[in-house]
Amino acid sequence: MDDEQPKEQPFKLHCGNDNQVLVFDADVAMALRTEYRIVGSLEGSHPKNPLQNGYMYLPLLLLPEETALLLEKGAIELSGMAFTWPQIETDKARFELFKDLHQRRFYITRALKFGGDYLLYPGEPMRYHSSHIVTFIPNNKQPLAPRELISLVRLGTTVKKTRVLSSWNPDKSEFTHVCMNWSSM
């Protein structure tokens, strides 16, 4: 066994094009996961079996929200391209939503394949299934049509997850989260 010292924080990461931050070091990826509940998305193929895609490998791609949170906490330093996310108001609100959910101790991943913005896990995603699909509703968006609302909730129920609709409440300066499940009568 080698007596390698743990990596010192802040971790040094590289920012590439389109604000993409990749983690190539397994120890750093594990530290981000265990110390900060940052999951990211494994993007590489396994070196011994590169033609399969069931199990992905390093590098770990961080969501822009995860990168911004780690920068805010002083956990990482970036080199390379300047990290310029969030710039528009919708992304700023989305980052505030991510922070709100992260402060509630959830592990968070993308939910695109479930028609949402985020999947929430009550614990380590390797041990728990996600329990909620969060859909961010920007304040400037038209209200959801009944058919759209029913579709979102039924999809969540079909995959055994609670649909959460989240929007910024300017009167209270906080997010309003509405949890919904579909049940037939």
PDB file of C-alpha atoms in Angstrom:
ATOM      1  CA  MET A   1       0.000   0.000   0.000  1.00  0.00           C
ATOM      2  CA  ASP A   2       1.273   3.448  -0.741  1.00  0.00           C
ATOM      3  CA  ASP A   3       1.279   6.111   1.950  1.00  0.00           C
ATOM      4  CA  GLU A   4      -0.118   8.811  -0.303  1.00  0.00           C
ATOM      5  CA  GLN A   5      -1.234  11.887   1.593  1.00  0.00           C
ATOM      6  CA  PRO A   6      -4.831  13.060   1.142  1.00  0.00           C
ATOM      7  CA  LYS A   7      -5.242  15.857  -1.372  1.00  0.00           C
ATOM      8  CA  GLU A   8      -5.242  19.302   0.156  1.00  0.00           C
ATOM      9  CA  GLN A   9      -8.159  21.627  -0.305  1.00  0.00           C
ATOM     10  CA  PRO A  10      -8.997  23.615  -2.228  1.00  0.00           C
ATOM     11  CA  PHE A  11      -8.825  20.983  -4.946  1.00  0.00           C
ATOM     12  CA  LYS A  12      -7.264  22.207  -8.182  1.00  0.00           C
ATOM     13  CA  LEU A  13      -9.539  21.508 -11.164  1.00  0.00           C
ATOM     14  CA  HIS A  14      -9.539  22.604 -14.778  1.00  0.00           C
ATOM     15  CA  CYS A  15     -12.402  24.462 -16.455  1.00  0.00           C
ATOM     16  CA  GLY A  16     -12.751  23.747 -20.170  1.00  0.00           C
ATOM     17  CA  ASN A  17     -15.073  25.002 -22.859  1.00  0.00           C
ATOM     18  CA  ASP A  18     -18.725  25.670 -22.026  1.00  0.00           C
ATOM     19  CA  ASN A  19     -17.979  25.839 -18.281  1.00  0.00           C
ATOM     20  CA  GLN A  20     -17.282  22.103 -18.150  1.00  0.00           C
ATOM     21  CA  VAL A  21     -15.275  21.029 -15.133  1.00  0.00           C
ATOM     22  CA  LEU A  22     -13.909  17.491 -15.159  1.00  0.00           C
ATOM     23  CA  VAL A  23     -12.389  15.592 -12.230  1.00  0.00           C
ATOM     24  CA  PHE A  24      -9.754  13.052 -13.310  1.00  0.00           C
ATOM     25  CA  ASP A  25      -8.469  12.124  -9.836  1.00  0.00           C
ATOM     26  CA  ALA A  26     -10.451   9.351  -8.098  1.00  0.00           C
ATOM     27  CA  ASP A  27      -9.424  10.571  -4.631  1.00  0.00           C
ATOM     28  CA  VAL A  28     -10.723  14.070  -5.381  1.00  0.00           C
ATOM     29  CA  ALA A  29     -13.962  12.653  -6.823  1.00  0.00           C
ATOM     30  CA  MET A  30     -14.485  10.578  -3.663  1.00  0.00           C
ATOM     31  CA  ALA A  31     -13.669  13.538  -1.392  1.00  0.00           C
ATOM     32  CA  LEU A  32     -16.192  15.725  -3.226  1.00  0.00           C
ATOM     33  CA  ARG A  33     -18.801  12.993  -2.832  1.00  0.00           C
ATOM     34  CA  THR A  34     -18.196  12.188   0.822  1.00  0.00           C
ATOM     35  CA  GLU A  35     -17.411  15.658   2.154  1.00  0.00           C
ATOM     36  CA  TYR A  36     -19.706  17.807  -0.008  1.00  0.00           C
ATOM     37  CA  ARG A  37     -22.392  15.387  -1.348  1.00  0.00           C
ATOM     38  CA  ILE A  38     -21.333  16.249  -4.922  1.00  0.00           C
ATOM     39  CA  VAL A  39     -22.239  13.399  -7.264  1.00  0.00           C
ATOM     40  CA  GLY A  40     -21.436  14.663 -10.765  1.00  0.00           C
ATOM     41  CA  SER A  41     -21.680  12.358 -13.757  1.00  0.00           C
ATOM     42  CA  LEU A  42     -19.100   9.766 -14.755  1.00  0.00           C
ATOM     43  CA  GLU A  43     -18.332  10.275 -18.442  1.00  0.00           C
ATOM     44  CA  GLY A  44     -15.447   7.942 -19.312  1.00  0.00           C
ATOM     45  CA  SER A  45     -15.314   4.312 -20.333  1.00  0.00           C
ATOM     46  CA  HIS A  46     -13.604   1.668 -18.262  1.00  0.00           C
ATOM     47  CA  PRO A  47     -10.025   1.121 -19.513  1.00  0.00           C
ATOM     48  CA  LYS A  48     -10.311  -2.691 -19.404  1.00  0.00           C
ATOM     49  CA  ASN A  49     -13.667  -2.806 -21.185  1.00  0.00           C
ATOM     50  CA  PRO A  50     -14.078   0.343 -23.293  1.00  0.00           C
ATOM     51  CA  LEU A  51     -16.876  -0.937 -25.542  1.00  0.00           C
ATOM     52  CA  GLN A  52     -19.467  -1.346 -22.781  1.00  0.00           C
ATOM     53  CA  ASN A  53     -21.498   1.582 -21.490  1.00  0.00           C
ATOM     54  CA  GLY A  54     -23.256   0.064 -18.475  1.00  0.00           C
ATOM     55  CA  TYR A  55     -20.587   1.210 -16.048  1.00  0.00           C
ATOM     56  CA  MET A  56     -18.934   4.539 -16.613  1.00  0.00           C
ATOM     57  CA  TYR A  57     -15.533   5.633 -15.307  1.00  0.00           C
ATOM     58  CA  LEU A  58     -13.538   8.806 -14.718  1.00  0.00           C
ATOM     59  CA  PRO A  59     -13.525  11.644 -15.605  1.00  0.00           C
ATOM     60  CA  LEU A  60     -16.345  12.975 -13.437  1.00  0.00           C
ATOM     61  CA  LEU A  61     -18.233  15.857 -15.047  1.00  0.00           C
ATOM     62  CA  LEU A  62     -19.553  18.392 -12.542  1.00  0.00           C
ATOM     63  CA  LEU A  63     -22.866  20.146 -13.083  1.00  0.00           C
ATOM     64  CA  PRO A  64     -22.510  23.937 -13.339  1.00  0.00           C
ATOM     65  CA  GLU A  65     -24.504  24.124 -10.096  1.00  0.00           C
ATOM     66  CA  GLU A  66     -22.066  21.782  -8.348  1.00  0.00           C
ATOM     67  CA  THR A  67     -19.070  23.756  -9.603  1.00  0.00           C
ATOM     68  CA  ALA A  68     -20.568  27.079  -8.481  1.00  0.00           C
ATOM     69  CA  LEU A  69     -21.400  25.631  -5.046  1.00  0.00           C
ATOM     70  CA  LEU A  70     -17.874  24.253  -4.573  1.00  0.00           C
ATOM     71  CA  LEU A  71     -16.373  27.597  -5.634  1.00  0.00           C
ATOM     72  CA  GLU A  72     -18.647  29.416  -3.176  1.00  0.00           C
ATOM     73  CA  LYS A  73     -17.541  27.073  -0.372  1.00  0.00           C
ATOM     74  CA  GLY A  74     -13.861  27.488  -1.308  1.00  0.00           C
ATOM     75  CA  ALA A  75     -13.498  23.740  -1.893  1.00  0.00           C
ATOM     76  CA  ILE A  76     -12.052  24.062  -5.402  1.00  0.00           C
ATOM     77  CA  GLU A  77      -9.889  26.390  -7.475  1.00  0.00           C
ATOM     78  CA  LEU A  78     -10.178  26.456 -11.242  1.00  0.00           C
ATOM     79  CA  SER A  79      -7.550  26.940 -13.911  1.00  0.00           C
ATOM     80  CA  GLY A  80      -8.025  27.247 -17.649  1.00  0.00           C
ATOM     81  CA  MET A  81     -11.097  28.997 -19.003  1.00  0.00           C
ATOM     82  CA  ALA A  82     -13.015  31.383 -16.751  1.00  0.00           C
ATOM     83  CA  PHE A  83     -16.087  29.808 -15.154  1.00  0.00           C
ATOM     84  CA  THR A  84     -18.924  32.145 -16.111  1.00  0.00           C
ATOM     85  CA  TRP A  85     -22.036  30.386 -14.834  1.00  0.00           C
ATOM     86  CA  PRO A  86     -24.620  31.626 -13.796  1.00  0.00           C
ATOM     87  CA  GLN A  87     -25.118  34.668 -15.983  1.00  0.00           C
ATOM     88  CA  ILE A  88     -28.834  34.907 -16.751  1.00  0.00           C
ATOM     89  CA  GLU A  89     -31.561  35.341 -14.131  1.00  0.00           C
ATOM     90  CA  THR A  90     -33.059  31.896 -14.700  1.00  0.00           C
ATOM     91  CA  ASP A  91     -29.684  30.235 -14.061  1.00  0.00           C
ATOM     92  CA  LYS A  92     -29.164  32.383 -10.956  1.00  0.00           C
ATOM     93  CA  ALA A  93     -32.545  31.251  -9.621  1.00  0.00           C
ATOM     94  CA  ARG A  94     -31.754  27.635 -10.575  1.00  0.00           C
ATOM     95  CA  PHE A  95     -28.477  27.878  -8.616  1.00  0.00           C
ATOM     96  CA  GLU A  96     -30.359  29.237  -5.587  1.00  0.00           C
ATOM     97  CA  LEU A  97     -32.751  26.272  -5.864  1.00  0.00           C
ATOM     98  CA  PHE A  98     -29.799  23.864  -6.039  1.00  0.00           C
ATOM     99  CA  LYS A  99     -28.308  25.451  -2.894  1.00  0.00           C
ATOM    100  CA  ASP A 100     -31.672  25.276  -1.111  1.00  0.00           C
ATOM    101  CA  LEU A 101     -32.009  21.560  -1.857  1.00  0.00           C
ATOM    102  CA  HIS A 102     -28.351  20.902  -0.993  1.00  0.00           C
ATOM    103  CA  GLN A 103     -28.785  22.628   2.387  1.00  0.00           C
ATOM    104  CA  ARG A 104     -31.632  20.202   3.059  1.00  0.00           C
ATOM    105  CA  ARG A 105     -28.976  17.434   2.956  1.00  0.00           C
ATOM    106  CA  PHE A 106     -30.041  15.822  -0.338  1.00  0.00           C
ATOM    107  CA  TYR A 107     -27.683  14.313  -2.874  1.00  0.00           C
ATOM    108  CA  ILE A 108     -28.633  15.868  -6.221  1.00  0.00           C
ATOM    109  CA  THR A 109     -28.281  14.712  -9.833  1.00  0.00           C
ATOM    110  CA  ARG A 110     -29.838  15.718 -13.172  1.00  0.00           C
ATOM    111  CA  ALA A 111     -33.359  14.476 -13.921  1.00  0.00           C
ATOM    112  CA  LEU A 112     -33.594  15.017 -17.667  1.00  0.00           C
ATOM    113  CA  LYS A 113     -34.684  11.447 -18.400  1.00  0.00           C
ATOM    114  CA  PHE A 114     -37.557  11.898 -15.924  1.00  0.00           C
ATOM    115  CA  GLY A 115     -38.742  15.205 -17.346  1.00  0.00           C
ATOM    116  CA  GLY A 116     -37.389  17.275 -14.459  1.00  0.00           C
ATOM    117  CA  ASP A 117     -34.428  19.355 -13.423  1.00  0.00           C
ATOM    118  CA  TYR A 118     -33.059  17.444 -10.418  1.00  0.00           C
ATOM    119  CA  LEU A 119     -33.336  14.038  -8.784  1.00  0.00           C
ATOM    120  CA  LEU A 120     -33.122  14.055  -4.988  1.00  0.00           C
ATOM    121  CA  TYR A 121     -31.596  11.183  -3.053  1.00  0.00           C
ATOM    122  CA  PRO A 122     -32.137  10.896   0.727  1.00  0.00           C
ATOM    123  CA  GLY A 123     -28.654   9.380   1.080  1.00  0.00           C
ATOM    124  CA  GLU A 124     -25.665   8.163  -0.926  1.00  0.00           C
ATOM    125  CA  PRO A 125     -26.972   7.384  -4.459  1.00  0.00           C
ATOM    126  CA  MET A 126     -25.102   4.071  -4.551  1.00  0.00           C
ATOM    127  CA  ARG A 127     -27.236   2.941  -1.587  1.00  0.00           C
ATOM    128  CA  TYR A 128     -30.555   4.742  -2.118  1.00  0.00           C
ATOM    129  CA  HIS A 129     -32.968   5.259  -4.981  1.00  0.00           C
ATOM    130  CA  SER A 130     -33.988   8.801  -5.729  1.00  0.00           C
ATOM    131  CA  SER A 131     -37.200   9.799  -3.987  1.00  0.00           C
ATOM    132  CA  HIS A 132     -38.151  13.062  -5.721  1.00  0.00           C
ATOM    133  CA  ILE A 133     -38.083  14.659  -9.169  1.00  0.00           C
ATOM    134  CA  VAL A 134     -37.752  18.441  -8.869  1.00  0.00           C
ATOM    135  CA  THR A 135     -39.043  20.702 -11.622  1.00  0.00           C
ATOM    136  CA  PHE A 136     -38.020  24.348 -11.435  1.00  0.00           C
ATOM    137  CA  ILE A 137     -40.819  26.737 -12.427  1.00  0.00           C
ATOM    138  CA  PRO A 138     -39.356  30.178 -13.271  1.00  0.00           C
ATOM    139  CA  ASN A 139     -41.417  33.151 -12.083  1.00  0.00           C
ATOM    140  CA  ASN A 140     -41.719  34.523 -15.610  1.00  0.00           C
ATOM    141  CA  LYS A 141     -43.149  31.260 -16.991  1.00  0.00           C
ATOM    142  CA  GLN A 142     -46.817  30.930 -17.849  1.00  0.00           C
ATOM    143  CA  PRO A 143     -48.764  28.794 -15.353  1.00  0.00           C
ATOM    144  CA  LEU A 144     -48.709  25.083 -16.110  1.00  0.00           C
ATOM    145  CA  ALA A 145     -51.630  23.895 -18.177  1.00  0.00           C
ATOM    146  CA  PRO A 146     -53.689  21.165 -16.438  1.00  0.00           C
ATOM    147  CA  ARG A 147     -52.616  18.581 -19.039  1.00  0.00           C
ATOM    148  CA  GLU A 148     -48.930  19.456 -18.498  1.00  0.00           C
ATOM    149  CA  LEU A 149     -49.322  19.256 -14.713  1.00  0.00           C
ATOM    150  CA  ILE A 150     -51.066  15.878 -14.926  1.00  0.00           C
ATOM    151  CA  SER A 151     -48.336  14.564 -17.239  1.00  0.00           C
ATOM    152  CA  LEU A 152     -45.555  15.653 -14.878  1.00  0.00           C
ATOM    153  CA  VAL A 153     -47.210  14.132 -11.817  1.00  0.00           C
ATOM    154  CA  ARG A 154     -48.190  10.873 -13.533  1.00  0.00           C
ATOM    155  CA  LEU A 155     -44.660  10.414 -14.886  1.00  0.00           C
ATOM    156  CA  GLY A 156     -43.288  10.871 -11.371  1.00  0.00           C
ATOM    157  CA  THR A 157     -45.749   8.329  -9.991  1.00  0.00           C
ATOM    158  CA  THR A 158     -44.961   5.835 -12.767  1.00  0.00           C
ATOM    159  CA  VAL A 159     -41.278   5.828 -11.776  1.00  0.00           C
ATOM    160  CA  LYS A 160     -42.182   5.746  -8.048  1.00  0.00           C
ATOM    161  CA  LYS A 161     -41.018   9.259  -7.241  1.00  0.00           C
ATOM    162  CA  THR A 162     -42.708  12.303  -5.779  1.00  0.00           C
ATOM    163  CA  ARG A 163     -42.890  15.250  -8.193  1.00  0.00           C
ATOM    164  CA  VAL A 164     -41.771  18.515  -6.611  1.00  0.00           C
ATOM    165  CA  LEU A 165     -42.639  21.803  -8.303  1.00  0.00           C
ATOM    166  CA  SER A 166     -40.318  24.542  -7.036  1.00  0.00           C
ATOM    167  CA  SER A 167     -40.593  28.267  -7.610  1.00  0.00           C
ATOM    168  CA  TRP A 168     -39.137  31.379  -6.029  1.00  0.00           C
ATOM    169  CA  ASN A 169     -41.532  33.207  -3.712  1.00  0.00           C
ATOM    170  CA  PRO A 170     -40.449  36.885  -3.813  1.00  0.00           C
ATOM    171  CA  ASP A 171     -42.805  37.824  -0.949  1.00  0.00           C
ATOM    172  CA  LYS A 172     -41.070  35.447   1.458  1.00  0.00           C
ATOM    173  CA  SER A 173     -37.627  35.505  -0.243  1.00  0.00           C
ATOM    174  CA  GLU A 174     -37.571  31.714  -0.302  1.00  0.00           C
ATOM    175  CA  PHE A 175     -38.525  28.805  -2.499  1.00  0.00           C
ATOM    176  CA  THR A 176     -41.972  27.286  -2.420  1.00  0.00           C
ATOM    177  CA  HIS A 177     -41.927  23.543  -2.959  1.00  0.00           C
ATOM    178  CA  VAL A 178     -45.137  21.706  -3.815  1.00  0.00           C
ATOM    179  CA  CYS A 179     -44.972  17.894  -3.641  1.00  0.00           C
ATOM    180  CA  MET A 180     -47.410  15.946  -5.770  1.00  0.00           C
ATOM    181  CA  ASN A 181     -48.306  12.294  -6.344  1.00  0.00           C
ATOM    182  CA  TRP A 182     -50.929  10.839  -8.665  1.00  0.00           C
ATOM    183  CA  SER A 183     -53.526   8.487  -7.268  1.00  0.00           C
ATOM    184  CA  SER A 184     -56.529   7.129  -9.109  1.00  0.00           C
ATOM    185  CA  MET A 185     -59.830   6.892  -7.322  1.00  0.00           C
TER     186      MET A 185
END
